[in-house]
mmCIF file of C-alpha atoms in Angstrom:
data_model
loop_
_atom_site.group_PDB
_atom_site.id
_atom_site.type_symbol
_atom_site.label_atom_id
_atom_site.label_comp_id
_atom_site.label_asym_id
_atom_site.label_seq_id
_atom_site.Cartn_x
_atom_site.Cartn_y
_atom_site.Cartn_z
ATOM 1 C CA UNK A 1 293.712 210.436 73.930
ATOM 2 C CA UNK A 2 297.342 208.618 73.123
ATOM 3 C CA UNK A 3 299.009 207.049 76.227
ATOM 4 C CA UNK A 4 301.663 209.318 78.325
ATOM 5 C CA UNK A 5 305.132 208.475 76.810
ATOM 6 C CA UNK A 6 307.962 210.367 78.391
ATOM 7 C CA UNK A 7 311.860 210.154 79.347
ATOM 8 C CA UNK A 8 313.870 211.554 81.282
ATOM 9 C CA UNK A 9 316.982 212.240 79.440
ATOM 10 C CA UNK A 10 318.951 214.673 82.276
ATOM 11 C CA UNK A 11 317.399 215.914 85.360
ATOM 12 C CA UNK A 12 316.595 218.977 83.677
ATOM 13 C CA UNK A 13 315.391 217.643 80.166
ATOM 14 C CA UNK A 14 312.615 215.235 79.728
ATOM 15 C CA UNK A 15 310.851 214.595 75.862
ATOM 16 C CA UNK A 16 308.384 212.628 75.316
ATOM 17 C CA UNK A 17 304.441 212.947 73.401
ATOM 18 C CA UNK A 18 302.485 215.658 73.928
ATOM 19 C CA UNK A 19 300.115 213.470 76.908
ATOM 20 C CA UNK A 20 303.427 215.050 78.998
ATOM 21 C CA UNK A 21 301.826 218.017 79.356
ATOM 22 C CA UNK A 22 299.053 216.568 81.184
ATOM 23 C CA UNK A 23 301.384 215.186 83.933
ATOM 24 C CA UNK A 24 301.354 217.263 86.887
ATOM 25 C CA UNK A 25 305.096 216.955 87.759
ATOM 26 C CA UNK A 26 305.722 219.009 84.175
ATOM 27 C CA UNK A 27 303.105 221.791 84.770
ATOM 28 C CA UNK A 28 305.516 224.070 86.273
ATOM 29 C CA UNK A 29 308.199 222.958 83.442
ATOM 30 C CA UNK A 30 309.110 225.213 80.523
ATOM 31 C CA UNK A 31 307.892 223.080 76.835
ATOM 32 C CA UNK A 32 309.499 223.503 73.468
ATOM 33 C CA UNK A 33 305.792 222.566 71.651
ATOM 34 C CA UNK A 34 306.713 220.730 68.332
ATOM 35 C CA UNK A 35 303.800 220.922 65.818
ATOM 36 C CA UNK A 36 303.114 220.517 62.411
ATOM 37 C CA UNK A 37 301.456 223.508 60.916
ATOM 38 C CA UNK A 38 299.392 220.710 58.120
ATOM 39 C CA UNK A 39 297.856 219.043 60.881
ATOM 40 C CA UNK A 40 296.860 221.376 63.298
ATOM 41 C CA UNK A 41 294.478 218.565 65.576
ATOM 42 C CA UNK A 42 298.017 216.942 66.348
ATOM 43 C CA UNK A 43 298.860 220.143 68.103
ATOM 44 C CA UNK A 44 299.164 220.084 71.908
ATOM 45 C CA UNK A 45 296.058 221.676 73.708
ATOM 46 C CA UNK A 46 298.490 223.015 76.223
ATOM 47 C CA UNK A 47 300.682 224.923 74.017
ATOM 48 C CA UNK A 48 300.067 228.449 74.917
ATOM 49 C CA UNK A 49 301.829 228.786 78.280
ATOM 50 C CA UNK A 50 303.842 231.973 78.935
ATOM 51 C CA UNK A 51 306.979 229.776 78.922
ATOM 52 C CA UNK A 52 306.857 227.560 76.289
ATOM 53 C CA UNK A 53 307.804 228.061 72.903
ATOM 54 C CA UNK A 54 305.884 226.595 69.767
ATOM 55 C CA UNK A 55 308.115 225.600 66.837
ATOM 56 C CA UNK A 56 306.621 224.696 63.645
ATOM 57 C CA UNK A 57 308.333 221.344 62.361
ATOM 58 C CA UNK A 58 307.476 218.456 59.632
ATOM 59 C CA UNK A 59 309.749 215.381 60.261
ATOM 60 C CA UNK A 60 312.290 214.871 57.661
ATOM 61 C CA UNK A 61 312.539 218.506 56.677
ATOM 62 C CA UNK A 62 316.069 219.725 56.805
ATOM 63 C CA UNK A 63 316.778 222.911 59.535
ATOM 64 C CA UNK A 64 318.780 225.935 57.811
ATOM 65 C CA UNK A 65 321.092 227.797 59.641
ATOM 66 C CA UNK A 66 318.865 230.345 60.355
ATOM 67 C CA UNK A 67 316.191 228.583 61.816
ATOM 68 C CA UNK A 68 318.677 226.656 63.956
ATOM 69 C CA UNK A 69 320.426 229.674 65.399
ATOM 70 C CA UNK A 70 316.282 231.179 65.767
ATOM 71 C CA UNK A 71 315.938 228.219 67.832
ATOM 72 C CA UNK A 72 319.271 228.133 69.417
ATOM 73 C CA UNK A 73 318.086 231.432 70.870
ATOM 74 C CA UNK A 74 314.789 229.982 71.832
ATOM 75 C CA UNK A 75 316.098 227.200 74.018
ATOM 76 C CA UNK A 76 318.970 229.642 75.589
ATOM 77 C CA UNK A 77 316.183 231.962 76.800
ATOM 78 C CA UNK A 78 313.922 229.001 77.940
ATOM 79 C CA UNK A 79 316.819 227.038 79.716
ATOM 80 C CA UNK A 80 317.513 230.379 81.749
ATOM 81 C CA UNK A 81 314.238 230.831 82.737
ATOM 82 C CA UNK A 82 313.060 227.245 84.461
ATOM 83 C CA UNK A 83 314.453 224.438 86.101
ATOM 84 C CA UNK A 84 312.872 221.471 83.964
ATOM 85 C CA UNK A 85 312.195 221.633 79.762
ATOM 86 C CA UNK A 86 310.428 218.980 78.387
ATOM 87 C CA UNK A 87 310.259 218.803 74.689
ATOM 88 C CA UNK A 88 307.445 217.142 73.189
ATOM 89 C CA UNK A 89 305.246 216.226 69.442
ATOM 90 C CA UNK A 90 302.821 214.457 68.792
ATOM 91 C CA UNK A 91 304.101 210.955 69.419
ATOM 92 C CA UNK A 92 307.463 211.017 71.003
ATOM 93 C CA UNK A 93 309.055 209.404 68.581
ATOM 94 C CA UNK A 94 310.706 211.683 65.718
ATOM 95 C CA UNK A 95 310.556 215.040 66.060
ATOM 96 C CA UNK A 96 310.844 215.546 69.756
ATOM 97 C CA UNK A 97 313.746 213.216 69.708
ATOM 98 C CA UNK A 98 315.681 215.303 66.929
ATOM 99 C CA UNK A 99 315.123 218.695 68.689
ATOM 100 C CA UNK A 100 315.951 217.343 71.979
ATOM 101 C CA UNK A 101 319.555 216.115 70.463
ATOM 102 C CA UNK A 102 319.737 219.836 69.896
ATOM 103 C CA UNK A 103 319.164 221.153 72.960
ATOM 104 C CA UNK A 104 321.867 219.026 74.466
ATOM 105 C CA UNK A 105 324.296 220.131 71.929
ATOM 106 C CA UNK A 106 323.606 223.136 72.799
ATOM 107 C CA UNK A 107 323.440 223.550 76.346
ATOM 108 C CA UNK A 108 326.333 220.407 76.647
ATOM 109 C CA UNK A 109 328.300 221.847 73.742
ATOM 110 C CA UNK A 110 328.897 218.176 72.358
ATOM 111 C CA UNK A 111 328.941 216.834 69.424
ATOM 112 C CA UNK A 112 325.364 215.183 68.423
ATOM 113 C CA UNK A 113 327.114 212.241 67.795
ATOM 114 C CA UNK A 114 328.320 211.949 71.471
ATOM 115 C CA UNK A 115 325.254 212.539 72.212
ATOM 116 C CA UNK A 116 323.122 210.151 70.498
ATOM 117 C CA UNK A 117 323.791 206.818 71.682
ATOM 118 C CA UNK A 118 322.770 208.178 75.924
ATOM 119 C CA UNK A 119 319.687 209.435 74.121
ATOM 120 C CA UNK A 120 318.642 206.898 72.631
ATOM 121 C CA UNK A 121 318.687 204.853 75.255
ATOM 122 C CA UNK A 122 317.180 207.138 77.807
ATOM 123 C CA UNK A 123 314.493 207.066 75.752
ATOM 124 C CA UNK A 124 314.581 203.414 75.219
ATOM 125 C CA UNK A 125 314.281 203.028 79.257
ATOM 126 C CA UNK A 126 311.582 205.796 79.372
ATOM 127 C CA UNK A 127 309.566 204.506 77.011
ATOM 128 C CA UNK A 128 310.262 201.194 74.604
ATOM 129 C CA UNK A 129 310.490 203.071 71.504
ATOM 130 C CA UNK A 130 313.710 203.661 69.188
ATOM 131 C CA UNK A 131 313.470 207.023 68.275
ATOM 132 C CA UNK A 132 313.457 207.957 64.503
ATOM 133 C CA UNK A 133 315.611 210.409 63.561
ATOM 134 C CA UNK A 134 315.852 211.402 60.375
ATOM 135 C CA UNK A 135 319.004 211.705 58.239
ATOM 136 C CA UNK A 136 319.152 214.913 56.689
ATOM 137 C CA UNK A 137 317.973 217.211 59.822
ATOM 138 C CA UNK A 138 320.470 215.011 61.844
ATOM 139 C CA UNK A 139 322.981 216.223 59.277
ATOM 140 C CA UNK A 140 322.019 220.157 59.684
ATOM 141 C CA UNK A 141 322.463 219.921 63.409
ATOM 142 C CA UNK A 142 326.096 217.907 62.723
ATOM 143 C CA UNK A 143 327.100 220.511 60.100
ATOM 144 C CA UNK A 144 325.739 223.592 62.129
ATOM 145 C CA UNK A 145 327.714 221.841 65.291
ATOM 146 C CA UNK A 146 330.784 221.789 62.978
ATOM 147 C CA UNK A 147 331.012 225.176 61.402
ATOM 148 C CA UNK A 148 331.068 226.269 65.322
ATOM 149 C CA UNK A 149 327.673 228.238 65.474
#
């Protein structure tokens, strides 16, 4: 078992790895569970909860339209239905990071590029990791963000 690596990035959003799951204070918190469908033993042990959503997601891979407005959906419904989200991986540190930009575009209705720089250093503080995000999903989310969707 990986050490608990979380941050608070507004008082309704945390991400982090998926050891946040294990923290009481997030067991009544809605989870966007961010797996990879090749590894399957990196997948969270907690991620069948009524409330949480599991999205399928290899770092680096770019997000279509479709799957971002799929998800778009996703986080609306999950946002509306809890207090707290946490959004989690396996290690924090790439994916969790990217898709948690998203949500705050989303529910903020900023551009990710406003965004970043508070995120990464929410994370910095929560944790002492820089968060990898990759290039060309960061440039979906832009471009989606862009074309107004």
């Amino acid at each position: 078992m990986s050490t608990l690596k979380y941050a608070d990035i507004r008082p309704w959003l945390s991400i982090g790895n998926r050891e946040i799951c294990t923290e009481e204070k997030f067991k009544q918190s809605a989870c966007i569970h961010i797996y990879r469908e090749d590894m399957p033993h990196y997948t969270c042990p907690f991620a069948d909860h009524k409330e949480d959503y599991r999205f399928a997601y290899k770092d680096g891979e770019g997000l279509d339209n479709s799957s971002l407005q799929i998800l778009k959906e996703e986080i609306l419904g999950l946002v509306e239905s809890c207090n707290h989200l946490i959004v989690h991986c396996h290690a924090g540190q790439t994916r969790s990071p990217l898709i948690g930009l998203f949500v705050l575009t989303i529910i903020e209705n900023k551009h990710p590029f406003e965004l970043l720089p508070d995120l990464y250093k929410n994370i910095w503080q929560g944790y002492h990791v820089m968060p990898n995000i990759s290039l060309t999903p960061l440039i979906d989310i832009v471009n989606w963000f862009e074309q107004g969707k």
